[in-house]
Short mmCIF file of N, CA, C and O in Angstrom, two decimals:
data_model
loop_
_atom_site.label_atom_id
_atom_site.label_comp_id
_atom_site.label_asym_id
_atom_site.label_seq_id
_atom_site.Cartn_x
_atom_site.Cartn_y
_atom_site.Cartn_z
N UNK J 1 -50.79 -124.36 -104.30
CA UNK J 1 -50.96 -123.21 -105.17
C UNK J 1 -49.80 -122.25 -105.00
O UNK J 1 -49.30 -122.10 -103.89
N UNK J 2 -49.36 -121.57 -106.08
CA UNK J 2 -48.61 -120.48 -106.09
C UNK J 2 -49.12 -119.23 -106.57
O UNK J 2 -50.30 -119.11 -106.89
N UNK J 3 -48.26 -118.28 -106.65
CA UNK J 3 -48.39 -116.65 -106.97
C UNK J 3 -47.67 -116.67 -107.82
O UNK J 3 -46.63 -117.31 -107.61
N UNK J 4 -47.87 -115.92 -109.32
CA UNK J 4 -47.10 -115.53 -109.72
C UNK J 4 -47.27 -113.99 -109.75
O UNK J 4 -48.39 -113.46 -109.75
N UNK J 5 -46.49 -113.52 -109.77
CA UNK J 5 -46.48 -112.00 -110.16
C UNK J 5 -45.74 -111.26 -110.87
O UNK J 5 -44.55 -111.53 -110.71
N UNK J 6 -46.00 -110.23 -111.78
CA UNK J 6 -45.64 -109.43 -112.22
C UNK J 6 -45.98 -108.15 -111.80
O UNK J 6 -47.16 -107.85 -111.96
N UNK J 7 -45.09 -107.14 -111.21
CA UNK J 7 -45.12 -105.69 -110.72
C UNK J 7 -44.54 -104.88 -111.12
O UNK J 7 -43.42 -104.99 -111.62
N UNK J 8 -45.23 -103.82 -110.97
CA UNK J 8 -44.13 -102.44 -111.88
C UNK J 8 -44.07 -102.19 -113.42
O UNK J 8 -43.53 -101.34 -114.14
N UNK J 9 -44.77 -103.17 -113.60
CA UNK J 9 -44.33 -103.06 -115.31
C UNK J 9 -45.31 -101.30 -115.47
O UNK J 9 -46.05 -100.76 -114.64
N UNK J 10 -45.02 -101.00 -116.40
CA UNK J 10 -44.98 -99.18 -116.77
C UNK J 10 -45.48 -99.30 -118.24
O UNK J 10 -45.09 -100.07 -119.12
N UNK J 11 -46.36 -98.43 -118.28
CA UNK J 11 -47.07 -98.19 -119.64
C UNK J 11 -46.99 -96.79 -120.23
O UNK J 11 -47.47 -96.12 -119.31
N UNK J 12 -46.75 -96.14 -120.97
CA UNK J 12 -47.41 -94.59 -121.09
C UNK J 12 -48.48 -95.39 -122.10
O UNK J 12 -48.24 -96.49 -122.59
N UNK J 13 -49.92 -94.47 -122.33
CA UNK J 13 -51.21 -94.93 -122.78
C UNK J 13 -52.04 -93.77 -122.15
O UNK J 13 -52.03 -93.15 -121.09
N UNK J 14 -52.81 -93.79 -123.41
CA UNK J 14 -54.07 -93.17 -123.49
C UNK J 14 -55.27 -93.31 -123.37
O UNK J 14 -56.24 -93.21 -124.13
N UNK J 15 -55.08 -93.58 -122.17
CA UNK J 15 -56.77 -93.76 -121.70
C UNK J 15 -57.37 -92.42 -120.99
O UNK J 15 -56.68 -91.45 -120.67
N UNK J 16 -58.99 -92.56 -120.77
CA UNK J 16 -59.68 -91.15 -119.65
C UNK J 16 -60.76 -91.14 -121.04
O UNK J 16 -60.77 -91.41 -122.25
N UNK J 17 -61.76 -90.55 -119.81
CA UNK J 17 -63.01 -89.70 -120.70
C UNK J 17 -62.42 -88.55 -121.78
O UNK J 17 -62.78 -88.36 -122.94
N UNK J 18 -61.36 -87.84 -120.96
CA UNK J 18 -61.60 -86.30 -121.57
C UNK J 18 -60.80 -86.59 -122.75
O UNK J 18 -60.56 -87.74 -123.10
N UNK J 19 -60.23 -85.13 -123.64
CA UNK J 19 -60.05 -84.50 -124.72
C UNK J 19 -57.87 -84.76 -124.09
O UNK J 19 -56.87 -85.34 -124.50
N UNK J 20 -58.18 -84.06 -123.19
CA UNK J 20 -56.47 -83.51 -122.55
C UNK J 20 -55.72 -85.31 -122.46
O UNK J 20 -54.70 -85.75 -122.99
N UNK J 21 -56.80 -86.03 -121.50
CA UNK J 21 -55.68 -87.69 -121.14
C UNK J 21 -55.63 -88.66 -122.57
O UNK J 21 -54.93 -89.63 -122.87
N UNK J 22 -56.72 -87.90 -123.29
CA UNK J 22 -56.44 -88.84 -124.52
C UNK J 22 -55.00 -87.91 -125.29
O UNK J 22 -54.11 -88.48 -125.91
N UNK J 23 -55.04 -87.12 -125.16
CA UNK J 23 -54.12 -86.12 -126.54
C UNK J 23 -52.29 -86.56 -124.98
O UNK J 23 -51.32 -87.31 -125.10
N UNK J 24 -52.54 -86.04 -124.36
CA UNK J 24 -51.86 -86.03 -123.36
C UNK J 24 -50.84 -87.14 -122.78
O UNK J 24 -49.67 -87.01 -122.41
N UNK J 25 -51.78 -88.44 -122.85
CA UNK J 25 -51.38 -89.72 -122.13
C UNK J 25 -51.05 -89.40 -120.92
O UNK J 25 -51.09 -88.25 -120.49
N UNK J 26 -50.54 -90.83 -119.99
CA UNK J 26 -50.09 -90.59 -119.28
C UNK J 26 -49.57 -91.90 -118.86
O UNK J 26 -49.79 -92.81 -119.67
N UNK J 27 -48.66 -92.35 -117.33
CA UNK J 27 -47.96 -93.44 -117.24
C UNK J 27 -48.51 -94.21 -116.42
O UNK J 27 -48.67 -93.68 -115.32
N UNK J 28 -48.96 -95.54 -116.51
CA UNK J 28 -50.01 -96.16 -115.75
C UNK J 28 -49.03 -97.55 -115.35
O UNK J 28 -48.32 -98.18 -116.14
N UNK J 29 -49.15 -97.70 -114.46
CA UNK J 29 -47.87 -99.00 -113.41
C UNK J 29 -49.25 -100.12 -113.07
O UNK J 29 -50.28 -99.89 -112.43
N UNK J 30 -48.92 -101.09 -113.59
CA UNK J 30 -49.43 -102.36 -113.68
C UNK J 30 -49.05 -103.72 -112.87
O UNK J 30 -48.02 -104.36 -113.07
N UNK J 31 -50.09 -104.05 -111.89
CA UNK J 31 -49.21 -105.53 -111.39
C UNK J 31 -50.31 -106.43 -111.74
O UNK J 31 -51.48 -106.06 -111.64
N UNK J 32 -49.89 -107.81 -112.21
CA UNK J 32 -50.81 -108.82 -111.93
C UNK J 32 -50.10 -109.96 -111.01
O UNK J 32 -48.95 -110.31 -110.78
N UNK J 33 -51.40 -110.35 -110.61
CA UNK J 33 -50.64 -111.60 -110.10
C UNK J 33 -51.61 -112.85 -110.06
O UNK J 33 -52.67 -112.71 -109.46
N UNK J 34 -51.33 -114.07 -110.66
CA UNK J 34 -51.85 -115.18 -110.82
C UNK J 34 -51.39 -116.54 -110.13
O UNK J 34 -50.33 -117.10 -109.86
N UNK J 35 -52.84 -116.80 -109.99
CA UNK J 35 -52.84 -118.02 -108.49
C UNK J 35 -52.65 -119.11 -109.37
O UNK J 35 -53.17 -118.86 -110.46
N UNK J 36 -51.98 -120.44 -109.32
CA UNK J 36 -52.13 -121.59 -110.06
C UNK J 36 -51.21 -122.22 -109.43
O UNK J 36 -50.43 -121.86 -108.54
N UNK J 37 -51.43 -123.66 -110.21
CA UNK J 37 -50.72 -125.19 -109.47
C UNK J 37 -49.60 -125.06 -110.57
O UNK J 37 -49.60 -124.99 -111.80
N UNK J 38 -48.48 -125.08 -109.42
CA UNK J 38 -46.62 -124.90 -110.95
C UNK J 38 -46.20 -126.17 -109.83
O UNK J 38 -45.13 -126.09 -109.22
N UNK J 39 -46.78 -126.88 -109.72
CA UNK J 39 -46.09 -128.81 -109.43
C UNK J 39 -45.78 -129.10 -110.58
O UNK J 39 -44.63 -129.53 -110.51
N UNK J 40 -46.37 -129.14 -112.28
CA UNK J 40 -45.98 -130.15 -112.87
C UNK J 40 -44.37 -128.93 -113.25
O UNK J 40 -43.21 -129.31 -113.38
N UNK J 41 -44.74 -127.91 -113.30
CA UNK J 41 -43.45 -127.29 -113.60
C UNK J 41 -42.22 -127.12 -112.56
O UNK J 41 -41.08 -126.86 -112.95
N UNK J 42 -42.44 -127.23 -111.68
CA UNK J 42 -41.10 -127.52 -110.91
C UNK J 42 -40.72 -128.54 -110.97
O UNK J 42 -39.50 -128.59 -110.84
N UNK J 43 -41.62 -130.23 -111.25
CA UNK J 43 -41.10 -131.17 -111.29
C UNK J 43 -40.56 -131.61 -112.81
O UNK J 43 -39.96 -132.68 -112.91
N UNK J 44 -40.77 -130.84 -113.90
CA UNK J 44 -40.40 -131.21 -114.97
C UNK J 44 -39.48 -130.22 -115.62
O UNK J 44 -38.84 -130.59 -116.61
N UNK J 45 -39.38 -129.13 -115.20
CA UNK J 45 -38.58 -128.01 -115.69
C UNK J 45 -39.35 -127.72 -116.89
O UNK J 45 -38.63 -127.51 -117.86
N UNK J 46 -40.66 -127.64 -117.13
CA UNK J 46 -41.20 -127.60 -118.25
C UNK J 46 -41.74 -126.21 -118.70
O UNK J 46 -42.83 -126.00 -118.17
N UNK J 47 -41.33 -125.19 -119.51
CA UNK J 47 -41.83 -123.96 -119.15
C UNK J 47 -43.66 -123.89 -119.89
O UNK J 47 -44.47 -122.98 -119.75
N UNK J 48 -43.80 -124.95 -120.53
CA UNK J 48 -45.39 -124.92 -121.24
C UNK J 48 -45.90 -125.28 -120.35
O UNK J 48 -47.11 -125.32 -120.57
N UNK J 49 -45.55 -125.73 -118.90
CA UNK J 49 -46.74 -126.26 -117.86
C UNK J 49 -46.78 -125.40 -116.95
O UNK J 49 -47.10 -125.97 -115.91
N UNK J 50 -46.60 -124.26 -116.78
CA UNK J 50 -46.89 -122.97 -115.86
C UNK J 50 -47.22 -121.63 -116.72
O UNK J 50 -47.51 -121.73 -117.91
N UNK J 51 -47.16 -120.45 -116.11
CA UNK J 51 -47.19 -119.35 -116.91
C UNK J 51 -46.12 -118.58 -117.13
O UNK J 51 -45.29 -118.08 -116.38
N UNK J 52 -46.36 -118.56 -118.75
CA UNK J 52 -45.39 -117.74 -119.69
C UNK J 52 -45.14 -116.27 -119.43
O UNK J 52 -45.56 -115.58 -120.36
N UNK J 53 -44.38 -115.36 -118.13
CA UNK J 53 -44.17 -114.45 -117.45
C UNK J 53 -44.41 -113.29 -119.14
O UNK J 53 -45.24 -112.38 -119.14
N UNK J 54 -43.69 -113.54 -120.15
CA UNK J 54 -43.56 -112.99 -121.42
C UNK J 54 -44.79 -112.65 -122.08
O UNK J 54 -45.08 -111.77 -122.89
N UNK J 55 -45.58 -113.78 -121.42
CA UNK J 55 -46.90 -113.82 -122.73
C UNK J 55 -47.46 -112.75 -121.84
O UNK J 55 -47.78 -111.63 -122.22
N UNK J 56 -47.58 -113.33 -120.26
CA UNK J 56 -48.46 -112.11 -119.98
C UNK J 56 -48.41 -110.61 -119.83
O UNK J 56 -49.23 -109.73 -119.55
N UNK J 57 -46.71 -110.65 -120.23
CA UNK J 57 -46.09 -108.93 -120.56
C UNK J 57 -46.62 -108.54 -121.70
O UNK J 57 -46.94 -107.35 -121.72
N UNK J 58 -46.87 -109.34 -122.94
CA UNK J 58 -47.54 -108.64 -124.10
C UNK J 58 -48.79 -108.92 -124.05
O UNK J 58 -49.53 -108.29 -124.81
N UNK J 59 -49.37 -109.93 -123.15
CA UNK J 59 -51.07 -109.04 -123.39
C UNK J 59 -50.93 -108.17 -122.49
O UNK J 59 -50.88 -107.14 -123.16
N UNK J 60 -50.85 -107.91 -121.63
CA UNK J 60 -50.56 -106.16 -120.70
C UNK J 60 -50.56 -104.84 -121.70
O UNK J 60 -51.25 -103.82 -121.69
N UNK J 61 -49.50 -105.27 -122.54
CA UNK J 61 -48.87 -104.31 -123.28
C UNK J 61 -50.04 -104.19 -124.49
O UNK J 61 -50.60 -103.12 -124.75
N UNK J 62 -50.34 -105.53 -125.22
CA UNK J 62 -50.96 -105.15 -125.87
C UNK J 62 -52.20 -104.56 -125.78
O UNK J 62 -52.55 -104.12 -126.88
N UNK J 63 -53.06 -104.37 -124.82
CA UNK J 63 -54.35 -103.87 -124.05
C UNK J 63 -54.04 -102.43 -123.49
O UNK J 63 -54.91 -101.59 -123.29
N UNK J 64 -52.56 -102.22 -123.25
CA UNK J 64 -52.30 -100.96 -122.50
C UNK J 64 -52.75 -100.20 -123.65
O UNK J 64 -53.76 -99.50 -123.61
N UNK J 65 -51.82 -100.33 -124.92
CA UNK J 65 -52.28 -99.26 -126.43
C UNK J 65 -53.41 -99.48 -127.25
O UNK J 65 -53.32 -99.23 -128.45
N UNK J 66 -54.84 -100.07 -126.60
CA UNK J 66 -55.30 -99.54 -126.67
C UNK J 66 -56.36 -98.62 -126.03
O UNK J 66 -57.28 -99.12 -125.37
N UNK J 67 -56.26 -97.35 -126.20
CA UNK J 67 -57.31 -96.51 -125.58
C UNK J 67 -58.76 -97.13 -125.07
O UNK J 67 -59.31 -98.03 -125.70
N UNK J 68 -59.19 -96.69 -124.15
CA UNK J 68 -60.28 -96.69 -123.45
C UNK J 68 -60.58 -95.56 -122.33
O UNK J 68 -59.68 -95.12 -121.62
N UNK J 69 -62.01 -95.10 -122.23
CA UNK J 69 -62.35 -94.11 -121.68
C UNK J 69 -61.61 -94.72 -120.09
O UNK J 69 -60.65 -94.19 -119.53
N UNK J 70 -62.12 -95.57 -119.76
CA UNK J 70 -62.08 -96.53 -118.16
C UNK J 70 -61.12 -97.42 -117.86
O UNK J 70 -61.23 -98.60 -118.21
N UNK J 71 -60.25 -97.05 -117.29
CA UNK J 71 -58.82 -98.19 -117.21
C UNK J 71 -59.83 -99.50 -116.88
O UNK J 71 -59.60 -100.53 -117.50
N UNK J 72 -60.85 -99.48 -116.00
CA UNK J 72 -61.34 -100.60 -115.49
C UNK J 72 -61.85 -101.67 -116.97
O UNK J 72 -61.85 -102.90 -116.95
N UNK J 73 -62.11 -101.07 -117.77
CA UNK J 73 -62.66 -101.28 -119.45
C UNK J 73 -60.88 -102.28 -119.69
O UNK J 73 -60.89 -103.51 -119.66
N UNK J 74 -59.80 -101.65 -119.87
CA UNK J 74 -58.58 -102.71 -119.81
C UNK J 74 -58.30 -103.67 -118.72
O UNK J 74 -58.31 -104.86 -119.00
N UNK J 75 -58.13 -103.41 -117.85
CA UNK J 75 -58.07 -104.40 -116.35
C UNK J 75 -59.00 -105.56 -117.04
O UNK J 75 -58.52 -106.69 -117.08
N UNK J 76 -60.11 -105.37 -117.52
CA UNK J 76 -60.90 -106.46 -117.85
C UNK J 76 -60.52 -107.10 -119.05
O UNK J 76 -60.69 -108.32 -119.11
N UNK J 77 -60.24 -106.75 -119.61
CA UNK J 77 -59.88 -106.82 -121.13
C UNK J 77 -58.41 -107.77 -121.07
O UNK J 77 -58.22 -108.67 -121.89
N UNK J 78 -57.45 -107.43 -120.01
CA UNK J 78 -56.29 -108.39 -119.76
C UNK J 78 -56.88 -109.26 -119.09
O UNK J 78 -56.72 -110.40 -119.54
N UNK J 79 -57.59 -109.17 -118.04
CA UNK J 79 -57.87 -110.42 -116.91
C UNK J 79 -58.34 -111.72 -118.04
O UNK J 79 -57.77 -112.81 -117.94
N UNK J 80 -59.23 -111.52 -118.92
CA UNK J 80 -60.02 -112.08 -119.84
C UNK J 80 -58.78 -112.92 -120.73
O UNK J 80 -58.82 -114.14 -120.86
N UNK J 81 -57.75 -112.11 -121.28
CA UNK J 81 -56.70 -112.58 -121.87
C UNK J 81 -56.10 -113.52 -121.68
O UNK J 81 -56.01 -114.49 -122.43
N UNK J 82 -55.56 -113.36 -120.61
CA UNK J 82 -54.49 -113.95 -119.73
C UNK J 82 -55.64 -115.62 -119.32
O UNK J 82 -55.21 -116.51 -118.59
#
C-alpha cells in the first residue's frame, strides 16, 4: 500500500453558521491523503491505474465553493467524491 497526498492546497470559501463567515469568507488549507495499491502503476507507467492527483484537486475545489454551515458537511462531501 501507498499514501498519496495532497497538502496545503488553499481555498478562500464560505462556509460557518453565521451571517459575518458567510458574507466574509475565509481561507481554509486542505490535506487529503489516500491509502491504495499503485503496483499496477509503477509497473506500467499507467496514469489510469492509480490516482489522478488533478481530479482530486477539483473535487476539493469543487466542494470548497460550495457553502455549508459545517466544514465537516464538505470533508464528507469530498471523502464521498473522491
Amino acid at each position: 500500500m501507498s499514501v498519496i497526498a495532497l497538502e496545503g492546497m488553499r481555498f478562500f470559501a464560505y462556509h460557518g453558521v453565521y451571517d459575518e463567515e458567510r458574507i466574509l469568507g475565509g481561507e481554509y488549507i486542505v490535506d487529503v491523503f489516500i491509502q491504495t495499491n499503485t503496483g499496477a502503476a509503477a509497473a506500467t507507467d499507467d496514469i489510469y491505474k492509480t490516482v489522478n492527483y488533478e481530479t482530486v484537486y477539483t473535487i476539493c475545489d469543487f466542494e470548497m465553493k460550495k457553502p455549508s454551515d459545517l466544514i465537516e458537511n464538505v470533508i464528507e462531501r469530498i471523502m464521498h467524491k473522491i
